[in-house]
Short mmCIF file of C-alpha atoms in Angstrom, two decimals:
data_model
loop_
_atom_site.label_atom_id
_atom_site.label_comp_id
_atom_site.label_asym_id
_atom_site.label_seq_id
_atom_site.Cartn_x
_atom_site.Cartn_y
_atom_site.Cartn_z
CA MET A 990 -27.76 -15.57 -30.23
CA ALA A 991 -29.23 -16.55 -26.85
CA ALA A 992 -27.20 -19.76 -26.87
CA VAL A 993 -24.01 -17.88 -27.70
CA LEU A 994 -24.62 -15.33 -24.96
CA ALA A 995 -25.41 -18.05 -22.45
CA GLY A 996 -22.01 -19.56 -23.14
CA CYS A 997 -20.48 -16.23 -22.14
CA GLY A 998 -22.43 -16.04 -18.89
CA LEU A 999 -24.54 -13.15 -20.18
CA THR A 1000 -27.86 -14.93 -20.64
CA SER A 1001 -30.58 -13.44 -22.79
CA GLY A 1002 -34.12 -13.25 -21.45
CA SER A 1003 -33.39 -14.52 -17.96
CA ASP A 1004 -30.24 -12.79 -16.76
CA HIS A 1005 -30.02 -14.88 -13.60
CA VAL A 1006 -26.67 -16.61 -13.05
CA THR A 1007 -25.68 -19.14 -10.41
CA LEU A 1008 -22.04 -19.12 -9.33
CA HIS A 1009 -20.58 -22.21 -7.70
CA LEU A 1010 -17.75 -21.73 -5.19
CA VAL A 1011 -15.81 -24.53 -3.51
CA ALA A 1012 -13.97 -23.30 -0.41
CA ALA A 1013 -11.77 -24.62 2.38
CA ASP A 1014 -12.81 -24.71 6.04
CA TYR A 1015 -10.64 -22.61 8.35
CA GLY A 1016 -12.75 -23.24 11.44
CA ASP A 1017 -11.95 -25.67 14.22
CA SER A 1018 -15.58 -26.28 15.25
CA ALA A 1019 -19.15 -25.85 13.99
CA ALA A 1020 -19.25 -22.51 15.81
CA ASN A 1021 -16.67 -20.91 13.52
CA SER A 1022 -16.95 -23.01 10.38
CA SER A 1023 -16.14 -21.20 7.16
CA GLU A 1024 -19.71 -22.01 6.11
CA LYS A 1025 -20.86 -19.30 8.52
CA TYR A 1026 -18.42 -16.80 7.05
CA TRP A 1027 -19.52 -17.51 3.49
CA ASP A 1028 -23.22 -17.54 4.43
CA ALA A 1029 -22.86 -13.98 5.69
CA ILE A 1030 -20.90 -12.87 2.61
CA VAL A 1031 -23.35 -14.46 0.18
CA THR A 1032 -26.43 -13.11 1.97
CA ALA A 1033 -25.06 -9.57 1.85
CA TYR A 1034 -24.01 -9.92 -1.79
CA GLU A 1035 -27.23 -11.46 -3.07
CA LYS A 1036 -29.23 -8.73 -1.35
CA GLN A 1037 -27.49 -6.20 -3.60
CA HIS A 1038 -27.44 -8.51 -6.66
CA PRO A 1039 -30.79 -10.31 -7.05
CA ASP A 1040 -29.73 -11.54 -10.49
CA VAL A 1041 -26.93 -13.71 -9.01
CA THR A 1042 -27.11 -16.75 -6.75
CA VAL A 1043 -23.88 -17.93 -5.13
CA GLU A 1044 -23.78 -21.54 -3.97
CA VAL A 1045 -20.87 -22.37 -1.67
CA THR A 1046 -19.64 -25.84 -0.76
CA VAL A 1047 -17.11 -26.00 2.07
CA TYR A 1048 -14.74 -28.95 2.60
CA SER A 1049 -12.01 -29.63 5.14
CA TRP A 1050 -8.43 -28.93 4.11
CA ASN A 1051 -7.92 -32.69 3.95
CA ASP A 1052 -10.42 -32.94 1.09
CA VAL A 1053 -10.89 -29.62 -0.66
CA ASP A 1054 -8.05 -29.76 -3.21
CA ALA A 1055 -8.97 -33.30 -4.21
CA LYS A 1056 -12.67 -32.40 -4.54
CA VAL A 1057 -11.88 -29.57 -6.94
CA LYS A 1058 -9.50 -31.81 -8.88
CA GLU A 1059 -12.27 -34.44 -9.22
CA ARG A 1060 -14.75 -31.87 -10.54
CA VAL A 1061 -12.26 -30.51 -13.05
CA ALA A 1062 -11.41 -34.04 -14.25
CA ALA A 1063 -15.14 -34.74 -14.67
CA GLY A 1064 -15.54 -31.64 -16.85
CA ASP A 1065 -17.57 -29.81 -14.20
CA PRO A 1066 -15.28 -27.26 -12.56
CA PRO A 1067 -16.77 -24.77 -10.10
CA ASP A 1068 -16.79 -21.13 -11.15
CA LEU A 1069 -14.57 -20.30 -8.19
CA ALA A 1070 -12.30 -22.36 -5.98
CA GLN A 1071 -10.55 -21.29 -2.80
CA ILE A 1072 -7.87 -23.92 -2.24
CA GLY A 1073 -4.15 -24.50 -1.72
CA ALA A 1074 -2.63 -24.33 -5.22
CA TYR A 1075 -3.42 -22.98 -8.66
CA ALA A 1076 -0.42 -23.65 -10.96
CA ASP A 1077 -1.67 -26.98 -12.37
CA TYR A 1078 -4.84 -25.30 -13.61
CA VAL A 1079 -2.87 -22.46 -15.20
CA ALA A 1080 -0.71 -25.00 -17.02
CA ALA A 1081 -3.88 -26.62 -18.37
CA ASP A 1082 -5.17 -23.18 -19.51
CA GLN A 1083 -8.31 -23.45 -17.35
CA LEU A 1084 -8.23 -20.23 -15.30
CA TYR A 1085 -9.11 -16.61 -15.87
CA LYS A 1086 -6.36 -14.07 -15.36
CA ALA A 1087 -6.94 -11.92 -12.29
CA GLY A 1088 -7.05 -8.88 -14.56
CA GLU A 1089 -10.03 -10.35 -16.42
CA LEU A 1090 -12.02 -10.50 -13.18
CA LEU A 1091 -11.07 -7.82 -10.70
CA SER A 1092 -11.35 -4.07 -10.83
CA ILE A 1093 -8.01 -2.27 -11.10
CA PRO A 1094 -8.20 -0.89 -7.50
CA VAL A 1095 -8.95 -4.34 -6.06
CA GLN A 1096 -6.13 -6.07 -7.95
CA ALA A 1097 -3.72 -3.28 -7.01
CA ASP A 1098 -4.68 -3.66 -3.33
CA PHE A 1099 -3.09 -7.11 -2.91
CA VAL A 1100 0.06 -7.24 -0.77
CA SER A 1101 2.83 -7.18 -3.37
CA GLN A 1102 4.66 -10.36 -2.27
CA LEU A 1103 1.42 -12.30 -2.37
CA ALA A 1104 0.34 -10.88 -5.71
CA ASP A 1105 3.73 -11.84 -7.14
CA ALA A 1106 3.38 -15.37 -5.74
CA GLY A 1107 0.11 -15.64 -7.66
CA LYS A 1108 1.82 -15.02 -11.00
CA VAL A 1109 2.91 -17.45 -13.70
CA ARG A 1110 5.33 -15.96 -16.24
CA GLY A 1111 4.52 -12.50 -14.99
CA VAL A 1112 0.72 -12.82 -15.20
CA GLN A 1113 -1.44 -13.13 -12.09
CA TYR A 1114 -3.90 -16.03 -12.00
CA GLY A 1115 -3.87 -16.93 -8.30
CA MET A 1116 -5.58 -14.40 -6.03
CA PRO A 1117 -4.31 -14.62 -2.45
CA PHE A 1118 -7.15 -15.29 -0.03
CA ALA A 1119 -5.47 -15.94 3.32
CA SER A 1120 -1.91 -15.48 4.46
CA SER A 1121 0.30 -16.20 7.42
CA THR A 1122 3.90 -16.00 8.55
CA ARG A 1123 5.93 -17.71 11.27
CA LEU A 1124 7.53 -16.40 14.44
CA LEU A 1125 9.66 -18.17 17.03
CA PHE A 1126 7.40 -18.96 20.00
CA TYR A 1127 9.04 -19.53 23.37
CA ASN A 1128 7.63 -20.67 26.70
CA LYS A 1129 8.11 -17.75 29.10
CA THR A 1130 7.80 -19.92 32.20
CA LEU A 1131 10.48 -22.37 31.07
CA PHE A 1132 12.74 -19.52 29.97
CA ALA A 1133 12.36 -17.74 33.31
CA LYS A 1134 13.22 -20.93 35.24
CA ALA A 1135 16.40 -21.30 33.19
CA GLY A 1136 17.24 -17.58 33.40
CA LEU A 1137 17.10 -17.15 29.62
CA THR A 1138 16.27 -14.38 27.18
CA PRO A 1139 14.82 -15.15 23.73
CA PRO A 1140 17.49 -15.80 21.08
CA THR A 1141 18.34 -13.55 18.16
CA THR A 1142 21.00 -15.79 16.54
CA TRP A 1143 21.43 -19.51 15.86
CA GLU A 1144 24.23 -19.61 18.42
CA GLU A 1145 21.97 -18.13 21.09
CA LEU A 1146 19.16 -20.50 20.12
CA ALA A 1147 21.46 -23.52 20.57
CA ALA A 1148 22.70 -22.17 23.91
CA ASP A 1149 19.14 -21.59 25.13
CA ALA A 1150 18.15 -25.09 23.99
CA ALA A 1151 21.10 -26.58 25.90
CA ALA A 1152 20.08 -24.72 29.07
CA LEU A 1153 16.47 -25.85 28.68
CA LYS A 1154 17.60 -29.46 28.26
CA GLN A 1155 19.69 -29.10 31.43
CA ASN A 1156 16.48 -28.03 33.18
CA GLY A 1157 14.65 -31.15 32.04
CA VAL A 1158 12.57 -29.62 29.23
CA LYS A 1159 11.28 -32.43 26.98
CA TYR A 1160 11.60 -30.54 23.68
CA PRO A 1161 14.13 -27.69 24.06
CA TYR A 1162 13.54 -26.83 20.39
CA ALA A 1163 10.80 -28.73 18.56
CA LEU A 1164 11.91 -29.40 14.95
CA PRO A 1165 8.93 -30.82 13.01
CA LEU A 1166 10.37 -32.29 9.81
CA GLY A 1167 7.69 -34.99 9.63
CA PRO A 1168 5.56 -35.48 6.53
CA GLU A 1169 2.69 -33.22 7.59
CA GLU A 1170 4.39 -29.87 6.93
CA ALA A 1171 8.14 -30.38 6.65
CA GLN A 1172 8.33 -28.02 3.68
CA ALA A 1173 7.40 -25.11 6.00
CA GLU A 1174 9.92 -25.73 8.77
CA THR A 1175 12.55 -26.40 6.12
CA LEU A 1176 11.96 -23.11 4.30
CA GLN A 1177 11.95 -21.15 7.56
CA TRP A 1178 15.41 -22.48 8.39
CA LEU A 1179 16.78 -22.11 4.86
CA LEU A 1180 15.73 -18.45 4.74
CA SER A 1181 17.28 -17.77 8.13
CA GLY A 1182 20.54 -19.18 6.74
CA ASN A 1183 20.41 -16.80 3.75
CA GLY A 1184 19.26 -19.59 1.42
CA GLY A 1185 15.88 -20.81 0.20
CA TYR A 1186 14.19 -22.98 -2.39
CA ASN A 1187 14.66 -20.49 -5.23
CA GLN A 1188 17.73 -18.33 -4.71
CA ASN A 1189 17.88 -18.21 -8.51
CA VAL A 1190 14.57 -16.85 -9.77
CA SER A 1191 14.64 -19.09 -12.83
CA SER A 1192 15.20 -22.45 -11.11
CA TYR A 1193 15.41 -24.36 -7.83
CA SER A 1194 18.52 -24.08 -5.66
CA ILE A 1195 17.75 -26.67 -2.99
CA ASP A 1196 21.32 -27.98 -2.75
CA SER A 1197 23.01 -24.56 -2.55
CA THR A 1198 26.00 -24.13 -0.25
CA GLU A 1199 23.90 -22.01 2.12
CA ASN A 1200 21.19 -24.66 2.36
CA VAL A 1201 23.66 -27.50 2.94
CA ASP A 1202 25.38 -25.43 5.64
CA THR A 1203 22.02 -24.75 7.34
CA PHE A 1204 21.13 -28.43 7.56
CA GLY A 1205 24.64 -29.29 8.62
CA TRP A 1206 24.25 -26.88 11.53
CA LEU A 1207 20.84 -28.31 12.46
CA LYS A 1208 22.21 -31.85 12.40
CA ASN A 1209 25.36 -31.11 14.40
CA GLU A 1210 24.33 -28.32 16.77
CA LEU A 1211 20.70 -29.17 17.59
CA VAL A 1212 19.69 -32.71 16.65
CA GLY A 1213 23.08 -34.32 17.29
CA LYS A 1214 23.28 -32.76 20.74
CA GLY A 1215 19.85 -34.05 21.75
CA LEU A 1216 18.23 -30.60 21.81
CA THR A 1217 15.17 -31.41 19.68
CA GLY A 1218 13.37 -33.83 21.98
CA PRO A 1219 12.63 -37.57 22.14
CA VAL A 1220 10.95 -37.85 18.71
CA ALA A 1221 13.19 -37.86 15.64
CA PRO A 1222 12.56 -34.65 13.64
CA GLY A 1223 11.62 -36.68 10.56
CA GLU A 1224 8.84 -38.33 12.57
CA LEU A 1225 7.60 -35.20 14.37
CA ASN A 1226 4.63 -33.52 12.71
CA ARG A 1227 3.73 -29.86 13.14
CA ALA A 1228 0.39 -30.61 14.84
CA ASP A 1229 2.13 -32.82 17.43
CA ALA A 1230 4.79 -30.17 18.05
CA PHE A 1231 2.08 -27.53 18.57
CA ALA A 1232 0.20 -29.86 20.95
CA ALA A 1233 3.40 -30.41 22.96
CA PHE A 1234 3.90 -26.64 23.16
CA THR A 1235 0.38 -26.12 24.50
CA ASP A 1236 1.10 -28.87 27.06
CA GLY A 1237 4.12 -26.89 28.30
CA GLU A 1238 6.65 -29.45 27.04
CA VAL A 1239 8.38 -27.30 24.39
CA GLY A 1240 10.85 -24.50 25.02
CA MET A 1241 10.88 -23.06 21.48
CA LEU A 1242 9.36 -23.73 18.07
CA ASN A 1243 8.27 -21.92 14.92
CA GLY A 1244 4.55 -21.18 15.00
CA HIS A 1245 1.84 -19.36 13.09
CA PRO A 1246 -0.91 -17.14 14.59
CA SER A 1247 -3.35 -19.94 15.44
CA LEU A 1248 -0.89 -21.23 18.05
CA MET A 1249 -1.50 -18.10 20.13
CA LYS A 1250 -5.11 -18.98 20.86
CA ALA A 1251 -4.35 -22.67 21.46
CA ALA A 1252 -1.54 -21.88 23.90
CA ALA A 1253 -3.51 -19.22 25.77
CA LYS A 1254 -6.45 -21.61 26.12
CA LYS A 1255 -4.15 -24.06 27.93
CA GLY A 1256 -2.69 -21.32 30.14
CA VAL A 1257 0.77 -21.38 28.56
CA LYS A 1258 2.60 -18.07 28.91
CA PHE A 1259 4.49 -17.46 25.70
CA GLY A 1260 6.46 -14.83 23.84
CA MET A 1261 7.15 -14.42 20.14
CA VAL A 1262 10.24 -13.08 18.37
CA PRO A 1263 11.46 -13.10 14.75
CA MET A 1264 13.27 -16.25 13.65
CA PRO A 1265 16.94 -16.09 14.69
CA GLY A 1266 19.52 -15.99 11.89
CA LEU A 1267 23.25 -16.48 11.51
CA ASP A 1268 24.24 -13.14 13.01
CA GLY A 1269 20.93 -11.59 14.10
CA PRO A 1270 17.20 -11.93 13.42
CA ALA A 1271 16.55 -13.48 10.01
CA LYS A 1272 16.21 -10.86 7.28
CA ILE A 1273 13.49 -12.82 5.45
CA SER A 1274 10.61 -14.79 6.97
CA MET A 1275 8.52 -17.54 5.46
CA GLY A 1276 5.11 -16.46 4.21
CA VAL A 1277 2.31 -18.76 3.14
CA ALA A 1278 -0.88 -18.06 1.22
CA ASP A 1279 -4.00 -19.90 0.14
CA TRP A 1280 -5.53 -19.09 -3.19
CA MET A 1281 -8.73 -18.06 -4.91
CA MET A 1282 -9.08 -18.88 -8.61
CA ALA A 1283 -11.77 -18.70 -11.25
CA PHE A 1284 -12.35 -21.39 -13.89
CA ARG A 1285 -13.18 -20.27 -17.41
CA LYS A 1286 -15.40 -23.14 -18.52
CA ASN A 1287 -18.75 -21.71 -17.41
CA GLY A 1288 -17.99 -18.29 -18.84
CA HIS A 1289 -19.14 -16.28 -15.83
CA ALA A 1290 -16.25 -13.84 -15.78
CA ARG A 1291 -18.35 -10.73 -15.21
CA GLN A 1292 -20.40 -12.18 -12.35
CA ALA A 1293 -17.45 -13.99 -10.75
CA GLY A 1294 -15.36 -10.83 -10.93
CA ASP A 1295 -18.09 -8.70 -9.42
CA PHE A 1296 -18.52 -11.16 -6.55
CA LEU A 1297 -14.76 -11.25 -5.95
CA ASN A 1298 -14.60 -7.44 -5.87
CA PHE A 1299 -17.12 -7.67 -3.03
CA VAL A 1300 -15.26 -10.51 -1.26
CA TYR A 1301 -12.03 -8.50 -1.33
CA SER A 1302 -13.51 -5.34 0.19
CA LYS A 1303 -11.57 -4.03 3.17
CA GLU A 1304 -14.36 -4.92 5.61
CA ASN A 1305 -14.74 -8.50 4.38
CA VAL A 1306 -10.99 -9.20 4.33
CA LEU A 1307 -10.67 -7.85 7.88
CA ALA A 1308 -13.62 -9.91 9.10
CA PHE A 1309 -12.13 -13.11 7.71
CA SER A 1310 -8.63 -12.39 9.05
CA ARG A 1311 -9.89 -11.60 12.53
CA GLU A 1312 -12.17 -14.63 12.70
CA TYR A 1313 -9.40 -17.11 11.87
CA ASP A 1314 -6.26 -15.37 13.21
CA LEU A 1315 -4.85 -14.94 9.72
CA LEU A 1316 -3.20 -12.00 8.01
CA PRO A 1317 -4.97 -9.78 5.48
CA VAL A 1318 -3.99 -10.23 1.84
CA THR A 1319 -4.77 -6.61 0.95
CA ASN A 1320 -2.92 -3.41 1.81
CA SER A 1321 -6.09 -1.57 2.87
CA ALA A 1322 -6.98 -4.22 5.47
CA SER A 1323 -3.33 -4.51 6.56
CA GLN A 1324 -3.19 -0.78 7.26
CA VAL A 1325 -6.21 -1.05 9.55
CA MET A 1326 -4.76 -4.07 11.34
CA SER A 1327 -1.39 -2.36 11.84
CA THR A 1328 -2.99 0.24 14.14
CA ALA A 1329 -6.26 -1.24 15.50
CA GLU A 1330 -6.00 -2.20 19.16
CA GLU A 1331 -8.01 -5.40 18.67
CA ASP A 1332 -5.37 -6.66 16.24
CA ALA A 1333 -2.35 -6.10 18.50
CA ASP A 1334 -1.65 -9.85 18.80
CA LEU A 1335 -1.38 -10.27 15.04
CA ARG A 1336 0.81 -7.22 14.51
CA PRO A 1337 4.18 -9.01 14.92
CA PHE A 1338 3.15 -11.47 12.21
CA LEU A 1339 1.95 -8.64 9.99
CA LYS A 1340 5.36 -6.98 10.30
CA GLU A 1341 7.06 -10.21 9.18
CA LEU A 1342 4.75 -10.52 6.16
CA ALA A 1343 6.36 -7.44 4.63
CA LEU A 1344 9.71 -9.30 4.77
CA SER A 1345 8.44 -12.69 3.71
CA GLU A 1346 9.08 -15.15 0.91
CA THR A 1347 6.50 -17.74 -0.11
CA TYR A 1348 6.78 -21.22 -1.57
CA PRO A 1349 7.33 -21.27 -5.35
CA VAL A 1350 3.62 -21.93 -5.86
CA GLY A 1351 3.62 -20.50 -9.38
CA ARG A 1352 5.57 -23.54 -10.58
CA THR A 1353 3.59 -26.58 -11.68
CA SER A 1354 6.53 -28.67 -10.43
CA TRP A 1355 6.17 -27.39 -6.84
CA ALA A 1356 3.53 -29.94 -5.82
CA GLN A 1357 5.89 -32.81 -6.65
CA VAL A 1358 8.90 -31.08 -5.09
CA SER A 1359 6.99 -30.26 -1.91
CA ALA A 1360 5.81 -33.86 -1.57
CA GLU A 1361 9.39 -35.11 -1.92
CA ILE A 1362 10.67 -32.63 0.69
CA LYS A 1363 8.02 -33.83 3.15
CA LYS A 1364 9.08 -37.42 2.53
CA GLU A 1365 12.87 -37.06 2.55
CA ILE A 1366 14.15 -33.98 4.41
CA GLY A 1367 14.08 -35.63 7.85
CA ARG A 1368 16.89 -37.96 6.72
CA ALA A 1369 19.27 -35.00 6.45
CA VAL A 1370 19.51 -34.65 10.23
CA THR A 1371 19.66 -38.34 11.23
CA PRO A 1372 22.91 -39.63 12.76
CA ASN A 1373 23.96 -41.29 9.50
CA GLY A 1374 22.31 -38.74 7.24
CA SER A 1375 24.19 -36.42 4.91
CA PRO A 1376 22.66 -32.97 4.32
CA ALA A 1377 24.60 -32.61 1.06
CA THR A 1378 23.33 -35.97 -0.24
CA VAL A 1379 19.70 -35.48 0.77
CA LEU A 1380 19.53 -31.92 -0.58
CA GLY A 1381 21.33 -33.05 -3.74
CA ASP A 1382 18.75 -35.78 -4.28
CA LEU A 1383 15.94 -33.25 -3.74
CA GLN A 1384 17.56 -30.91 -6.26
CA GLU A 1385 17.64 -33.71 -8.83
CA THR A 1386 13.95 -34.38 -8.23
CA ALA A 1387 13.19 -30.66 -8.57
CA SER A 1388 15.17 -30.30 -11.80
CA ARG A 1389 13.46 -33.35 -13.29
CA ALA A 1390 9.99 -32.10 -12.28
CA GLU A 1391 10.83 -28.68 -13.68
CA ASN A 1392 11.84 -30.16 -17.04
CA GLU A 1393 8.74 -32.35 -17.22
CA ALA A 1394 6.56 -29.32 -16.55
CA GLY A 1395 8.39 -27.32 -19.21
CA GLU A 1396 9.29 -24.55 -16.76
#
């Protein structure tokens, strides 16, 4: 009986359980490493739960997904993993459902769009841990010199970019379609053109008329007119575009909350507005989330769930969001942030989160599709590139990946 109970995580005799968590590092220095955040969480939790030890290993975002994958392949998954994607592990039947772990109030507290993004076939496995949206950042100094106001439509954005170019701005609009994060910039533009990756809920729609029209506009009205700077969009990575913005060389670009601190540190005066759309501000913004998941192999559902209920308390979610300039994944923390004076800078992003759409992360095929978008989408806006051809090729890749995954 003791052996059977031990396999369920409810050990007989000694009730002590050790939970292993692998987590990503959101810090940019030793001073704000995620290790410090988790140390504080674990210390507070273990004080109340002497029968549980939580061991946390933190890796950089460059390594964390691969480290978890290695452990799973070796038959030694952690109890909990806080990483970038969960769908592969659902497909392999390795994860607990969120409902098997969390209390009903905690599960119900997730922001609805993010909870939905954590579902596969209507069942939630991925628990959102951090979220973010994008706004159009603009350099106030450069705009003032050119006598401009921030754009609300694509037409105004192109006109502002032309005026900035006339004034000698190096990157009137920075369009990072390089391999680092092209899938993000792409989705932001597709949504603003009333398209997206999944206009049909049941399948990909990458080569839709709306999407082809969006990239046709980008190619002809921005890139073709020399309004995106000296580096070809397909070779410009997001980190380089952000660095150019903080150096005062960019008029406009899409940015997430962390850009605020980086720009302010360099003395760049900036404003932020919703992404322009065809005939006014875009109705839907791009949202992104990172995920918490729990592996079933060690059988620690009760202890893992109890720890997660603690992690997702309003106070802990707020502390994490404020430390790393990210958006809360729960409604209770979002409500606090929507009125607290100290969170005023994040409020515009929080407003966009309510109108956001995330990547199709619940699809096992998404990892392959995303990788192909990063590799190929820049060709759509080259002088000899064809948006219809490139998006058509990506759609073929997506359909093939979808079929292979049995989705």
